[in-house]
Amino acid sequence: MTIIVTGGAGFIGSNFIFHMRKAHPDYRIVCLDCLTYAGNLSTLSSVMGSENFRFVKKSITDREAVFKLFEEEKPDIVVNFAAESHVDRSIEDPEIFIKTNILGTAVLMDACIKYGIKRFHQVSTDEVYGDLPIDRPDLFFTEETPLHTSSPYSSSKAGADLLVLAYHRTYGLPVTISRCSNNYGPYHFPEKLIPLMIANALNDKPLPVYGKGENIRDWLYVEDHCRAIDLIIHNGRAGEVYNVGGHNEMKNIDIVKMICRELGKPESLITFVADRKGHDMRYAIDPEKIHRELGWLPETRFSDGIKKTIRWYLDNRDWWETIISGEYRNYYEKMYGGREVL
Ligand code: NAD
Ligand code: TYD
């Protein structure tokens, strides 16, 4: 079995590669990643050069390179993690999101059709459903919830999802889609909420909470997400969407306070700053379908997962310090430098 994993040098893709190497040591894994700011080859150092693993530095939007790779590898399965993934960046510059997330997905699927793939899996997000009101804790996203996006990021992911389902109906491509809630865990790029707060707290820097910090996200430990995708690509029904989430709803401010407590840092580091434009209030997944059909359940409680994650950032300072001392500094200055403090 040969699997092409796109975006495997990023956060979830790399964790998925590690999961698959353990769960299916006989599979050949080919990682296709063009190494944007979010891709990091050092993350894959433990598998580089090992048997049954190949890394290819190309973009999923490069039609010629993608078709050449499929010709060489004749993959059975493609799992598409490659994307521009940060809402804040999409607000600053939407174009690359449309190119990578929509066009790149189409290029991959065209190659899948030509080379007769067994399964194309699209890694999507709960953000395609828009947001839920904060005063209706009884509401959850199901697979039938209408797509109703807020940001250029979520719109580009929704566009890709629609294209994936269209390729199934029009060309009979055996596709599946997973729509997952916010992930956290090792190798999370330090411009997203949890790793940013851990890194800033460890450096005694202000912890920039958008608005009042009342927004709610439904957090899932990355390994639980990887197990879900493994189940879907093997046992999920073609043409179906599966929501993945762990009923772990947390307010942003409570997470930041928890990180302060775990690291023994004062809450006075918390700084409320100007809100994100179009900021979604609440995400919450109903994972009933994947539980019923595939027996999937999350295994890591947030209280344990956050401790494990903080431990990982303490033990792997080199990994994130190298990132935050580079180009990241310009990004940080642009996004937070002149930001209004509330
Ligand atoms: P990430 O930003 O950490 O990694 C993205 C990876 O894709 C990087 O390695 C980058 O180099 C690569 N990439 C970007 N453009 C590419 C291109 N044109 N060609 C090849 N590679 C390219 O993202 P992540 O957090 O690991 O997210 C992975 C996927 O999961 C994304 O599709 C995202 O939409 C989805 N998702 C993420 C979350 C989350 O909480 N992080 C939740 C739900 C869904
Ligand atoms: P993020 O990690 O960017 O994920 P997403 O926007 O895809 O959910 O942000 C998670 C939440 O944290 C979101 O409500 C925005 C908020 N946030 C802050 O309050 N401060 C920050 O510096 C960042 C990066 C995010």
Short mmCIF file of C-alpha atoms in Angstrom, two decimals, residues 26-320:
data_model
loop_
_atom_site.label_atom_id
_atom_site.label_comp_id
_atom_site.label_asym_id
_atom_site.label_seq_id
_atom_site.Cartn_x
_atom_site.Cartn_y
_atom_site.Cartn_z
CA ASP A 26 4.47 -2.03 5.94
CA TYR A 27 2.92 0.98 4.12
CA ARG A 28 5.02 3.17 1.87
CA ILE A 29 4.51 6.83 2.76
CA VAL A 30 5.33 9.62 0.32
CA CYS A 31 5.18 13.10 1.77
CA LEU A 32 4.47 15.88 -0.75
CA ASP A 33 5.09 19.32 0.77
CA CYS A 34 6.47 22.55 -0.70
CA LEU A 35 7.66 23.78 2.73
CA THR A 36 5.88 27.09 3.18
CA TYR A 37 6.52 29.07 6.38
CA ALA A 38 4.43 26.38 8.15
CA GLY A 39 6.35 23.38 6.85
CA ASN A 40 9.40 22.22 8.71
CA LEU A 41 11.68 19.47 7.48
CA SER A 42 13.30 19.05 10.90
CA THR A 43 9.92 17.76 12.14
CA LEU A 44 10.37 14.75 9.86
CA SER A 45 14.02 14.09 10.76
CA SER A 46 13.17 10.82 12.55
CA VAL A 47 11.70 9.30 9.37
CA MET A 48 13.88 10.95 6.71
CA GLY A 49 16.06 8.43 4.91
CA SER A 50 14.21 5.46 6.39
CA GLU A 51 12.81 2.62 4.36
CA ASN A 52 9.30 3.05 3.00
CA PHE A 53 9.44 6.84 3.31
CA ARG A 54 10.06 9.50 0.65
CA PHE A 55 9.91 13.28 0.88
CA VAL A 56 9.17 15.37 -2.22
CA LYS A 57 9.45 19.16 -2.07
CA LYS A 58 6.81 20.29 -4.55
CA SER A 59 3.56 22.20 -4.48
CA ILE A 60 0.16 20.54 -4.88
CA THR A 61 -0.63 23.35 -7.33
CA ASP A 62 2.22 22.24 -9.63
CA ARG A 63 0.29 20.03 -12.05
CA GLU A 64 3.34 18.68 -13.84
CA ALA A 65 5.14 17.75 -10.62
CA VAL A 66 2.02 16.13 -9.12
CA PHE A 67 1.34 14.01 -12.20
CA LYS A 68 5.02 12.98 -12.38
CA LEU A 69 4.91 11.88 -8.75
CA PHE A 70 1.73 9.84 -9.31
CA GLU A 71 3.33 8.24 -12.38
CA GLU A 72 6.36 7.24 -10.29
CA GLU A 73 4.54 6.08 -7.15
CA LYS A 74 1.16 4.79 -8.40
CA PRO A 75 -0.37 5.57 -4.97
CA ASP A 76 -3.35 3.68 -3.55
CA ILE A 77 -4.47 6.46 -1.21
CA VAL A 78 -3.96 10.24 -1.07
CA VAL A 79 -4.57 12.17 2.15
CA ASN A 80 -4.61 15.91 1.56
CA PHE A 81 -3.45 17.98 4.54
CA ALA A 82 -1.63 20.58 2.41
CA ALA A 83 -3.25 23.96 2.93
CA GLU A 84 -2.85 27.49 4.05
CA SER A 85 -4.35 27.00 7.50
CA HIS A 86 -4.26 30.24 9.48
CA VAL A 87 -7.41 32.41 9.67
CA ASP A 88 -5.44 35.55 10.63
CA ARG A 89 -3.19 35.21 7.56
CA SER A 90 -6.24 34.67 5.34
CA ILE A 91 -7.67 37.98 6.54
CA GLU A 92 -4.42 39.73 5.54
CA ASP A 93 -3.98 38.01 2.16
CA PRO A 94 -6.73 35.68 0.86
CA GLU A 95 -5.33 34.88 -2.60
CA ILE A 96 -2.85 32.16 -1.67
CA PHE A 97 -5.66 30.41 0.28
CA ILE A 98 -7.76 30.17 -2.86
CA LYS A 99 -4.81 28.95 -4.91
CA THR A 100 -3.51 26.30 -2.50
CA ASN A 101 -6.69 25.16 -0.85
CA ILE A 102 -9.00 25.02 -3.88
CA LEU A 103 -6.81 24.81 -6.98
CA GLY A 104 -4.29 22.50 -5.27
CA THR A 105 -7.08 20.12 -4.26
CA ALA A 106 -8.37 20.05 -7.84
CA VAL A 107 -4.91 19.25 -9.24
CA LEU A 108 -4.52 16.35 -6.80
CA MET A 109 -7.94 14.96 -7.68
CA ASP A 110 -7.23 15.21 -11.42
CA ALA A 111 -4.15 13.06 -10.85
CA CYS A 112 -6.23 10.67 -8.71
CA ILE A 113 -8.66 10.18 -11.59
CA LYS A 114 -5.90 9.58 -14.13
CA TYR A 115 -4.09 7.05 -11.93
CA GLY A 116 -7.18 5.22 -10.61
CA ILE A 117 -6.75 5.89 -6.92
CA LYS A 118 -8.59 3.76 -4.30
CA ARG A 119 -9.29 6.71 -1.99
CA PHE A 120 -8.79 10.48 -1.95
CA HIS A 121 -9.23 11.87 1.55
CA GLN A 122 -9.69 15.58 2.10
CA VAL A 123 -8.77 16.91 5.55
CA SER A 124 -11.26 19.69 6.17
CA THR A 125 -12.40 21.72 9.12
CA ASP A 126 -15.47 22.43 11.24
CA GLU A 127 -14.98 26.10 10.28
CA VAL A 128 -16.86 25.41 7.02
CA TYR A 129 -20.06 25.42 9.11
CA GLY A 130 -19.46 28.98 10.34
CA ASP A 131 -20.10 29.51 14.03
CA LEU A 132 -22.70 28.73 16.69
CA PRO A 133 -24.21 31.20 19.15
CA ILE A 134 -22.58 31.24 22.56
CA ASP A 135 -25.96 31.13 24.37
CA ARG A 136 -27.11 27.90 22.65
CA PRO A 137 -24.92 25.16 24.17
CA ASP A 138 -27.48 22.63 22.89
CA LEU A 139 -26.45 23.24 19.24
CA PHE A 140 -23.69 21.27 17.50
CA PHE A 141 -22.39 20.93 13.94
CA THR A 142 -23.61 17.76 12.24
CA GLU A 143 -22.64 16.66 8.73
CA GLU A 144 -26.00 18.12 7.57
CA THR A 145 -25.34 21.61 8.97
CA PRO A 146 -25.29 24.04 6.01
CA LEU A 147 -21.93 25.47 4.94
CA HIS A 148 -21.87 29.09 6.13
CA THR A 149 -18.34 30.40 6.26
CA SER A 150 -16.90 33.52 7.90
CA SER A 151 -13.24 33.90 6.85
CA PRO A 152 -11.35 33.60 3.57
CA TYR A 153 -9.69 30.51 5.12
CA SER A 154 -12.95 28.71 5.90
CA SER A 155 -14.43 29.79 2.57
CA SER A 156 -11.50 28.29 0.69
CA LYS A 157 -11.85 25.04 2.66
CA ALA A 158 -15.61 24.96 1.94
CA GLY A 159 -14.89 25.58 -1.76
CA ALA A 160 -12.51 22.61 -1.75
CA ASP A 161 -15.07 20.41 0.05
CA LEU A 162 -17.71 21.17 -2.58
CA LEU A 163 -15.25 20.38 -5.34
CA VAL A 164 -14.33 17.06 -3.67
CA LEU A 165 -18.00 16.04 -3.48
CA ALA A 166 -18.51 17.15 -7.10
CA TYR A 167 -15.60 14.95 -8.25
CA HIS A 168 -17.30 12.04 -6.50
CA ARG A 169 -20.65 12.63 -8.15
CA THR A 170 -19.38 13.67 -11.58
CA TYR A 171 -16.37 11.39 -12.08
CA GLY A 172 -17.05 8.68 -9.49
CA LEU A 173 -13.81 9.48 -7.61
CA PRO A 174 -13.82 7.54 -4.30
CA VAL A 175 -13.51 10.44 -1.87
CA THR A 176 -14.04 11.00 1.83
CA ILE A 177 -13.93 14.24 3.84
CA SER A 178 -13.25 14.72 7.54
CA ARG A 179 -14.25 17.98 9.21
CA CYS A 180 -12.36 18.30 12.43
CA SER A 181 -12.39 20.79 15.28
CA ASN A 182 -9.29 22.62 16.58
CA ASN A 183 -6.31 20.32 17.09
CA TYR A 184 -3.51 20.73 19.60
CA GLY A 185 -0.37 18.75 20.41
CA PRO A 186 3.31 18.40 19.36
CA TYR A 187 4.67 20.29 16.33
CA HIS A 188 1.84 22.87 16.34
CA PHE A 189 3.17 25.98 14.60
CA PRO A 190 3.74 28.71 17.21
CA GLU A 191 1.47 31.32 15.65
CA LYS A 192 -1.70 29.38 16.62
CA LEU A 193 -3.34 29.99 20.00
CA ILE A 194 -1.98 27.21 22.24
CA PRO A 195 1.68 27.09 21.11
CA LEU A 196 1.83 30.88 20.85
CA MET A 197 0.68 31.25 24.45
CA ILE A 198 3.08 28.56 25.67
CA ALA A 199 6.05 30.14 23.86
CA ASN A 200 5.18 33.68 24.99
CA ALA A 201 4.59 32.60 28.58
CA LEU A 202 7.93 30.79 28.68
CA ASN A 203 9.58 33.98 27.43
CA ASP A 204 7.59 36.15 29.89
CA LYS A 205 6.02 38.02 26.96
CA PRO A 206 2.43 39.39 26.89
CA LEU A 207 -0.28 36.83 26.07
CA PRO A 208 -2.46 38.52 23.39
CA VAL A 209 -6.08 37.40 23.84
CA TYR A 210 -8.44 38.65 21.09
CA GLY A 211 -11.49 40.58 22.33
CA LYS A 212 -12.78 39.30 25.65
CA GLY A 213 -11.46 35.78 25.19
CA GLU A 214 -15.02 34.43 25.38
CA ASN A 215 -14.82 32.58 22.05
CA ILE A 216 -15.19 28.82 22.32
CA ARG A 217 -13.30 26.15 20.40
CA ASP A 218 -13.78 22.36 20.60
CA TRP A 219 -10.25 21.01 21.16
CA LEU A 220 -9.03 17.62 19.97
CA TYR A 221 -5.66 16.07 20.71
CA VAL A 222 -3.91 15.62 17.35
CA GLU A 223 -3.31 11.87 17.80
CA ASP A 224 -7.08 11.32 18.15
CA HIS A 225 -7.59 13.14 14.83
CA CYS A 226 -4.94 10.98 13.15
CA ARG A 227 -6.66 7.79 14.36
CA ALA A 228 -9.94 9.08 12.96
CA ILE A 229 -8.42 9.68 9.51
CA ASP A 230 -6.80 6.22 9.57
CA LEU A 231 -10.25 4.69 10.21
CA ILE A 232 -11.96 6.79 7.54
CA ILE A 233 -9.49 6.02 4.74
CA HIS A 234 -9.79 2.29 5.42
CA ASN A 235 -13.42 1.84 6.49
CA GLY A 236 -15.26 5.08 5.71
CA ARG A 237 -17.85 5.08 2.94
CA ALA A 238 -16.90 6.81 -0.33
CA GLY A 239 -18.72 10.09 -0.91
CA GLU A 240 -19.26 10.66 2.82
CA VAL A 241 -18.34 13.45 5.21
CA TYR A 242 -17.33 12.62 8.80
CA ASN A 243 -17.23 15.21 11.58
CA VAL A 244 -14.43 14.67 14.10
CA GLY A 245 -14.48 16.30 17.54
CA GLY A 246 -14.19 15.41 21.16
CA HIS A 247 -16.80 17.42 23.13
CA ASN A 248 -13.95 19.43 24.65
CA GLU A 249 -15.31 22.96 24.46
CA MET A 250 -13.16 25.61 26.09
CA LYS A 251 -13.18 29.39 26.18
CA ASN A 252 -9.92 30.91 24.91
CA ILE A 253 -9.36 32.82 28.13
CA ASP A 254 -9.70 29.65 30.22
CA ILE A 255 -7.07 27.92 28.10
CA VAL A 256 -4.65 30.82 28.48
CA LYS A 257 -5.19 30.87 32.25
CA MET A 258 -4.62 27.11 32.37
CA ILE A 259 -1.31 27.52 30.49
CA CYS A 260 -0.23 30.23 32.98
CA ARG A 261 -1.06 27.91 35.89
CA GLU A 262 0.77 24.92 34.41
CA LEU A 263 3.88 27.01 33.72
CA GLY A 264 3.78 28.91 37.01
CA LYS A 265 3.46 32.24 35.16
CA PRO A 266 1.34 35.19 36.38
CA GLU A 267 -2.03 35.93 34.77
CA SER A 268 -0.89 39.56 34.58
CA LEU A 269 0.84 38.53 31.32
CA ILE A 270 -2.62 38.26 29.73
CA THR A 271 -3.29 41.26 27.47
CA PHE A 272 -6.67 41.75 25.81
CA VAL A 273 -6.12 43.08 22.29
CA ALA A 274 -8.29 44.18 19.34
CA ASP A 275 -10.54 41.36 18.16
CA ARG A 276 -10.06 39.36 14.96
CA LYS A 277 -12.29 40.62 12.11
CA GLY A 278 -15.37 38.41 11.66
CA HIS A 279 -14.28 36.33 14.68
CA ASP A 280 -16.32 33.09 14.97
CA MET A 281 -17.88 32.74 18.44
CA ARG A 282 -18.24 29.03 19.01
CA TYR A 283 -17.38 25.77 17.28
CA ALA A 284 -18.78 22.48 18.57
CA ILE A 285 -18.84 19.15 16.75
CA ASP A 286 -21.37 16.34 17.00
CA PRO A 287 -19.16 13.27 16.35
CA GLU A 288 -22.05 10.77 16.49
CA LYS A 289 -21.70 9.57 12.88
CA ILE A 290 -18.02 8.57 13.06
CA HIS A 291 -18.67 6.90 16.41
CA ARG A 292 -21.67 4.94 15.12
CA GLU A 293 -20.17 3.94 11.74
CA LEU A 294 -16.50 3.51 12.57
CA GLY A 295 -16.38 3.11 16.35
CA TRP A 296 -14.16 6.18 16.78
CA LEU A 297 -13.98 7.94 20.14
CA PRO A 298 -11.44 10.48 21.38
CA GLU A 299 -9.02 9.01 23.93
CA THR A 300 -7.28 12.10 25.34
CA ARG A 301 -9.07 14.39 27.78
CA PHE A 302 -8.17 18.07 27.44
CA SER A 303 -6.78 18.23 30.98
CA ASP A 304 -4.29 15.46 30.09
CA GLY A 305 -3.61 16.55 26.51
CA ILE A 306 -2.70 20.10 27.47
CA LYS A 307 -0.21 18.83 30.07
CA LYS A 308 1.36 16.50 27.49
CA THR A 309 1.51 19.36 24.99
CA ILE A 310 3.14 21.78 27.43
CA ARG A 311 5.64 19.05 28.37
CA TRP A 312 6.47 18.61 24.67
CA TYR A 313 7.14 22.34 24.21
CA LEU A 314 9.36 22.33 27.31
CA ASP A 315 11.30 19.30 26.04
CA ASN A 316 11.60 20.56 22.45
CA ARG A 317 12.60 24.20 22.84
CA ASP A 318 15.00 23.99 19.88
CA TRP A 319 12.16 23.17 17.52
CA TRP A 320 10.05 26.24 18.28
#
